[in-house]
Amino acid sequence: MSQLRLSLKTRLRQSARRDPVLVGSIAVLAVLIVASVGSRFIPSLADTTSTMGPRLSPPAAGWPLGTDSLGRSLLNRLLAGVGTTLLLSAFAVICTAIISTALGLAAAYRGGWLRELVLRFGDVLYAFPAIILAILIAAVVGPGQTAALTSIVLVTVPLMTRMVASAATSVVQRDFVKAAVISGVPSRVILVRHLLRNVAGTVAVQTTYALSVGILVEGGLSFLGYGVQLPGSSLGLLIQEGSLYMVRAPWLLVAPGLVIVLAILAVNLIGDSLRDRFDPRETRELV
């Protein structure tokens, strides 16, 4: 057991040396998640509705990131907003991964009219600019978290479905899959044992990219007033509120803007590292 632990520690250290960008990105994302979750258990940070100080007060001891237009602590609302944005985006991306994987595998395995139907429907959705599609969805279902969740799913499903279908199609053409079909192996077994296992890397990489798009879509939709509604809090909503006072109280805009940039950057860098690990042939080097 001790040798196993030592070996695991050695691998982690070697991985950190080989890819410090991945380690740093995971650390940034972990800090945001831990800070958001931990604040829920600290009464002084969990309170997002009470007045903490004067209106639009700059950062001070009692409110480290300043106060908003109602005197509420920006730090409290920012931590709550990080949790809302990440949780909403993560749940939407999980739904995207399930839907896209199922559609992509079915399209690749069955081929023919089913493949064309799935890919062409994805093309129709992909033709809409993301924010326009999100606004149309909000107009149908009404502003709120449901609109943000549905928008993220419909914006991210087309590209992930196409990538999964493309990866699965190359696997379907392999001899071991053809041999399984000829041998009478049930389709569900082929889909799970042969196709899903071989496209898991593609799904993981596309999921990280979809998460960054989800954070961006939620932020844009809430900024326009169609996403998370008051008295809730999200990064997009905080940026929208901060934009109203960006000359008088710039900290209201800078803090949530910096957090959303860090979150998207960290997720994208994790996706790049995963892509390089799963498909080293696509590794790009700086010249």
Tab-separated table of C-alpha atoms in Angstrom:
chain	number	residue	atom	x	y	z
A	1	MET	CA	0.000	0.000	0.000
A	2	SER	CA	2.805	2.391	0.897
A	3	GLN	CA	4.527	1.644	-2.416
A	4	LEU	CA	1.276	2.336	-4.277
A	5	ARG	CA	0.887	5.696	-2.530
A	6	LEU	CA	4.490	6.576	-3.261
A	7	SER	CA	4.020	5.685	-6.918
A	8	LEU	CA	0.860	7.812	-7.127
A	9	LYS	CA	2.617	10.779	-5.530
A	10	THR	CA	5.518	10.384	-7.937
A	11	ARG	CA	3.168	10.368	-10.939
A	12	LEU	CA	1.369	13.478	-9.699
A	13	ARG	CA	4.665	15.305	-9.225
A	14	GLN	CA	5.873	14.295	-12.658
A	15	SER	CA	2.559	15.379	-14.195
A	16	ALA	CA	2.819	18.743	-12.438
A	17	ARG	CA	6.335	19.244	-13.784
A	18	ARG	CA	5.314	18.291	-17.322
A	19	ASP	CA	2.201	20.441	-17.434
A	20	PRO	CA	2.267	23.290	-14.882
A	21	VAL	CA	-0.405	25.131	-16.904
A	22	LEU	CA	-2.879	22.303	-16.288
A	23	VAL	CA	-2.086	22.249	-12.575
A	24	GLY	CA	-2.429	26.023	-12.317
A	25	SER	CA	-5.734	26.036	-14.205
A	26	ILE	CA	-7.171	23.310	-12.011
A	27	ALA	CA	-5.982	25.217	-8.930
A	28	VAL	CA	-7.713	28.433	-10.070
A	29	LEU	CA	-10.956	26.597	-10.783
A	30	ALA	CA	-10.727	24.718	-7.480
A	31	VAL	CA	-10.205	27.963	-5.545
A	32	LEU	CA	-13.318	29.485	-7.123
A	33	ILE	CA	-15.407	26.407	-6.346
A	34	VAL	CA	-14.134	25.996	-2.767
A	35	ALA	CA	-14.556	29.699	-2.027
A	36	SER	CA	-18.114	29.697	-3.353
A	37	VAL	CA	-19.147	26.510	-1.531
A	38	GLY	CA	-17.319	27.440	1.674
A	39	SER	CA	-18.973	30.857	1.847
A	40	ARG	CA	-22.357	29.141	2.230
A	41	PHE	CA	-21.253	27.854	5.660
A	42	ILE	CA	-19.926	31.185	6.928
A	43	PRO	CA	-22.802	33.418	8.096
A	44	SER	CA	-20.936	36.664	7.442
A	45	LEU	CA	-20.307	35.631	3.816
A	46	ALA	CA	-23.577	33.803	3.173
A	47	ASP	CA	-25.657	36.960	3.704
A	48	THR	CA	-26.197	38.559	0.284
A	49	THR	CA	-29.239	40.723	1.079
A	50	SER	CA	-28.346	42.734	4.187
A	51	THR	CA	-26.833	46.218	4.059
A	52	MET	CA	-23.192	46.041	5.153
A	53	GLY	CA	-22.124	49.658	4.699
A	54	PRO	CA	-22.715	52.892	2.770
A	55	ARG	CA	-23.874	52.757	-0.813
A	56	LEU	CA	-21.132	52.362	-3.434
A	57	SER	CA	-18.419	52.341	-0.797
A	58	PRO	CA	-14.902	51.438	-2.006
A	59	PRO	CA	-13.156	48.360	-0.586
A	60	ALA	CA	-12.654	48.529	3.185
A	61	ALA	CA	-12.100	46.192	6.127
A	62	GLY	CA	-15.777	45.312	6.533
A	63	TRP	CA	-16.377	44.843	2.796
A	64	PRO	CA	-13.118	43.824	1.035
A	65	LEU	CA	-14.491	44.320	-2.491
A	66	GLY	CA	-16.680	47.338	-1.723
A	67	THR	CA	-20.453	47.661	-1.616
A	68	ASP	CA	-23.095	47.897	-4.323
A	69	SER	CA	-25.837	50.457	-4.914
A	70	LEU	CA	-27.824	49.108	-1.938
A	71	GLY	CA	-24.888	48.847	0.456
A	72	ARG	CA	-24.558	45.070	0.167
A	73	SER	CA	-21.120	43.477	0.280
A	74	LEU	CA	-19.857	42.779	-3.235
A	75	LEU	CA	-17.694	39.920	-1.936
A	76	ASN	CA	-20.744	38.077	-0.614
A	77	ARG	CA	-22.681	38.540	-3.828
A	78	LEU	CA	-19.656	37.622	-5.936
A	79	LEU	CA	-19.133	34.327	-4.120
A	80	ALA	CA	-22.821	33.521	-4.515
A	81	GLY	CA	-22.658	34.532	-8.182
A	82	VAL	CA	-19.681	32.271	-8.864
A	83	GLY	CA	-21.598	29.336	-7.401
A	84	THR	CA	-24.708	30.093	-9.450
A	85	THR	CA	-22.838	30.519	-12.727
A	86	LEU	CA	-20.617	27.453	-12.334
A	87	LEU	CA	-23.410	25.211	-11.064
A	88	LEU	CA	-25.840	26.288	-13.774
A	89	SER	CA	-23.221	25.947	-16.520
A	90	ALA	CA	-21.950	22.598	-15.222
A	91	PHE	CA	-25.441	21.097	-15.015
A	92	ALA	CA	-26.254	22.323	-18.524
A	93	VAL	CA	-22.997	20.901	-19.892
A	94	ILE	CA	-23.682	17.517	-18.266
A	95	CYS	CA	-27.014	17.488	-20.102
A	96	THR	CA	-25.181	18.496	-23.288
A	97	ALA	CA	-22.636	15.683	-22.891
A	98	ILE	CA	-25.371	13.067	-22.421
A	99	ILE	CA	-27.450	14.286	-25.368
A	100	SER	CA	-24.497	14.816	-27.710
A	101	THR	CA	-22.881	11.482	-26.897
A	102	ALA	CA	-26.122	9.600	-27.482
A	103	LEU	CA	-26.859	11.413	-30.756
A	104	GLY	CA	-23.275	11.233	-31.994
A	105	LEU	CA	-22.892	7.515	-31.321
A	106	ALA	CA	-26.273	6.708	-32.876
A	107	ALA	CA	-25.502	8.808	-35.957
A	108	ALA	CA	-22.101	7.157	-36.433
A	109	TYR	CA	-23.294	3.605	-35.811
A	110	ARG	CA	-26.515	3.682	-37.825
A	111	GLY	CA	-25.346	6.113	-40.499
A	112	GLY	CA	-27.601	6.852	-43.466
A	113	TRP	CA	-30.630	9.037	-42.953
A	114	LEU	CA	-30.221	9.140	-39.161
A	115	ARG	CA	-26.715	10.594	-39.444
A	116	GLU	CA	-27.887	13.194	-41.961
A	117	LEU	CA	-30.890	14.137	-39.816
A	118	VAL	CA	-28.800	14.580	-36.654
A	119	LEU	CA	-26.021	16.563	-38.343
A	120	ARG	CA	-28.332	18.770	-40.403
A	121	PHE	CA	-30.446	19.634	-37.350
A	122	GLY	CA	-27.222	20.539	-35.552
A	123	ASP	CA	-26.236	22.735	-38.493
A	124	VAL	CA	-29.542	24.612	-38.203
A	125	LEU	CA	-28.915	25.352	-34.516
A	126	TYR	CA	-25.248	26.175	-35.148
A	127	ALA	CA	-26.243	28.714	-37.816
A	128	PHE	CA	-27.807	30.954	-35.164
A	129	PRO	CA	-25.429	33.294	-33.307
A	130	ALA	CA	-25.229	32.013	-29.719
A	131	ILE	CA	-26.575	35.099	-28.010
A	132	ILE	CA	-29.427	35.506	-30.556
A	133	LEU	CA	-30.468	31.902	-30.008
A	134	ALA	CA	-30.307	32.427	-26.239
A	135	ILE	CA	-32.533	35.511	-26.461
A	136	LEU	CA	-35.064	33.632	-28.616
A	137	ILE	CA	-35.202	30.844	-26.049
A	138	ALA	CA	-35.647	33.357	-23.227
A	139	ALA	CA	-38.496	34.942	-25.149
A	140	VAL	CA	-40.228	31.560	-25.373
A	141	VAL	CA	-39.678	30.161	-21.852
A	142	GLY	CA	-39.322	33.493	-20.030
A	143	PRO	CA	-36.299	35.063	-18.328
A	144	GLY	CA	-34.661	33.074	-15.547
A	145	GLN	CA	-32.431	30.099	-14.842
A	146	THR	CA	-34.527	27.818	-17.066
A	147	ALA	CA	-33.833	30.075	-20.037
A	148	ALA	CA	-30.108	30.120	-19.252
A	149	LEU	CA	-29.987	26.337	-18.837
A	150	THR	CA	-31.887	25.644	-22.065
A	151	SER	CA	-29.810	28.189	-23.974
A	152	ILE	CA	-26.504	26.656	-22.907
A	153	VAL	CA	-27.668	23.185	-23.922
A	154	LEU	CA	-28.929	24.221	-27.358
A	155	VAL	CA	-25.845	26.350	-28.036
A	156	THR	CA	-23.341	23.639	-27.086
A	157	VAL	CA	-25.063	20.488	-28.365
A	158	PRO	CA	-24.470	20.970	-32.144
A	159	LEU	CA	-20.653	21.198	-32.063
A	160	MET	CA	-20.193	18.439	-29.492
A	161	THR	CA	-22.546	16.135	-31.408
A	162	ARG	CA	-20.584	16.685	-34.618
A	163	MET	CA	-17.240	16.052	-32.903
A	164	VAL	CA	-18.495	12.875	-31.196
A	165	ALA	CA	-20.063	11.621	-34.437
A	166	SER	CA	-16.842	12.264	-36.329
A	167	ALA	CA	-14.724	10.430	-33.750
A	168	ALA	CA	-17.204	7.546	-33.528
A	169	THR	CA	-17.385	7.197	-37.324
A	170	SER	CA	-13.648	6.536	-37.489
A	171	VAL	CA	-14.052	3.879	-34.788
A	172	VAL	CA	-17.005	2.226	-36.566
A	173	GLN	CA	-14.776	1.656	-39.582
A	174	ARG	CA	-12.225	-0.275	-37.547
A	175	ASP	CA	-11.946	-4.036	-37.965
A	176	PHE	CA	-12.781	-4.932	-34.370
A	177	VAL	CA	-16.157	-3.170	-34.640
A	178	LYS	CA	-16.940	-4.881	-37.936
A	179	ALA	CA	-15.965	-8.203	-36.390
A	180	ALA	CA	-18.288	-7.567	-33.443
A	181	VAL	CA	-21.185	-6.780	-35.798
A	182	ILE	CA	-20.574	-9.916	-37.856
A	183	SER	CA	-20.359	-11.996	-34.671
A	184	GLY	CA	-23.836	-10.862	-33.666
A	185	VAL	CA	-22.805	-8.772	-30.660
A	186	PRO	CA	-25.831	-6.688	-29.516
A	187	SER	CA	-25.802	-3.061	-30.663
A	188	ARG	CA	-25.950	-1.686	-27.124
A	189	VAL	CA	-22.809	-3.648	-26.238
A	190	ILE	CA	-20.970	-2.326	-29.292
A	191	LEU	CA	-22.065	1.236	-28.543
A	192	VAL	CA	-20.858	1.109	-24.939
A	193	ARG	CA	-17.901	-1.267	-25.028
A	194	HIS	CA	-16.362	-0.301	-28.358
A	195	LEU	CA	-17.598	3.133	-29.410
A	196	LEU	CA	-18.122	4.971	-26.118
A	197	ARG	CA	-14.840	3.789	-24.631
A	198	ASN	CA	-12.920	4.977	-27.689
A	199	VAL	CA	-14.552	8.417	-27.915
A	200	ALA	CA	-14.424	9.148	-24.165
A	201	GLY	CA	-11.399	11.399	-24.694
A	202	THR	CA	-13.237	13.455	-27.312
A	203	VAL	CA	-16.256	13.767	-25.007
A	204	ALA	CA	-14.052	14.938	-22.113
A	205	VAL	CA	-12.282	17.574	-24.219
A	206	GLN	CA	-15.496	18.875	-25.776
A	207	THR	CA	-17.151	18.993	-22.358
A	208	THR	CA	-14.507	21.407	-21.073
A	209	TYR	CA	-14.926	23.654	-24.097
A	210	ALA	CA	-18.711	23.487	-23.725
A	211	LEU	CA	-18.328	24.552	-20.082
A	212	SER	CA	-16.429	27.687	-21.080
A	213	VAL	CA	-19.114	28.471	-23.676
A	214	GLY	CA	-21.776	27.839	-21.046
A	215	ILE	CA	-20.198	30.315	-18.638
A	216	LEU	CA	-20.022	32.879	-21.441
A	217	VAL	CA	-23.625	32.308	-22.543
A	218	GLU	CA	-24.934	32.550	-18.985
A	219	GLY	CA	-22.954	35.735	-18.463
A	220	GLY	CA	-24.209	37.314	-21.677
A	221	LEU	CA	-27.817	36.306	-21.105
A	222	SER	CA	-27.854	37.560	-17.508
A	223	PHE	CA	-26.104	40.762	-18.596
A	224	LEU	CA	-28.952	41.419	-21.032
A	225	GLY	CA	-31.532	40.718	-18.324
A	226	TYR	CA	-32.800	37.380	-19.634
A	227	GLY	CA	-30.845	35.038	-17.362
A	228	VAL	CA	-30.658	34.901	-13.565
A	229	GLN	CA	-33.020	37.412	-12.014
A	230	LEU	CA	-32.850	39.463	-8.816
A	231	PRO	CA	-32.624	38.840	-5.895
A	232	GLY	CA	-30.411	36.043	-7.233
A	233	SER	CA	-26.792	36.572	-8.154
A	234	SER	CA	-24.612	35.441	-11.040
A	235	LEU	CA	-21.468	36.749	-12.691
A	236	GLY	CA	-23.384	38.111	-15.669
A	237	LEU	CA	-25.923	39.849	-13.453
A	238	LEU	CA	-23.163	41.412	-11.336
A	239	ILE	CA	-21.414	42.703	-14.461
A	240	GLN	CA	-24.694	44.179	-15.677
A	241	GLU	CA	-25.209	45.973	-12.355
A	242	GLY	CA	-21.580	47.106	-12.254
A	243	SER	CA	-21.798	48.588	-15.749
A	244	LEU	CA	-24.325	51.115	-14.448
A	245	TYR	CA	-21.748	52.538	-12.028
A	246	MET	CA	-18.461	51.823	-13.808
A	247	VAL	CA	-17.290	55.442	-13.533
A	248	ARG	CA	-18.367	56.092	-9.958
A	249	ALA	CA	-17.696	52.598	-8.574
A	250	PRO	CA	-15.466	50.647	-11.016
A	251	TRP	CA	-14.867	47.840	-8.498
A	252	LEU	CA	-18.429	46.636	-9.113
A	253	LEU	CA	-17.463	45.851	-12.714
A	254	VAL	CA	-13.804	44.871	-12.339
A	255	ALA	CA	-14.253	42.124	-9.712
A	256	PRO	CA	-16.918	39.976	-11.461
A	257	GLY	CA	-15.353	40.682	-14.864
A	258	LEU	CA	-11.969	39.418	-13.672
A	259	VAL	CA	-13.521	36.304	-12.118
A	260	ILE	CA	-15.415	35.340	-15.285
A	261	VAL	CA	-12.262	35.833	-17.371
A	262	LEU	CA	-10.240	33.648	-15.003
A	263	ALA	CA	-12.916	30.942	-14.968
A	264	ILE	CA	-13.214	30.775	-18.767
A	265	LEU	CA	-9.440	30.905	-19.230
A	266	ALA	CA	-8.870	28.128	-16.695
A	267	VAL	CA	-11.487	25.861	-18.294
A	268	ASN	CA	-10.085	26.458	-21.793
A	269	LEU	CA	-6.531	25.703	-20.678
A	270	ILE	CA	-7.729	22.482	-19.036
A	271	GLY	CA	-9.423	21.555	-22.309
A	272	ASP	CA	-6.236	22.253	-24.276
A	273	SER	CA	-4.204	20.065	-21.928
A	274	LEU	CA	-6.733	17.231	-22.146
A	275	ARG	CA	-6.723	17.454	-25.932
A	276	ASP	CA	-2.930	17.214	-26.017
A	277	ARG	CA	-3.031	14.184	-23.737
A	278	PHE	CA	-5.742	12.305	-25.621
A	279	ASP	CA	-4.423	13.174	-29.090
A	280	PRO	CA	-0.722	14.111	-28.957
A	281	ARG	CA	-0.675	14.484	-32.767
A	282	GLU	CA	-2.627	17.729	-32.398
A	283	THR	CA	-0.241	19.244	-29.853
A	284	ARG	CA	0.674	22.724	-30.959
A	285	GLU	CA	4.009	24.294	-30.100
A	286	LEU	CA	4.902	27.964	-30.035
A	287	VAL	CA	7.286	28.917	-32.840
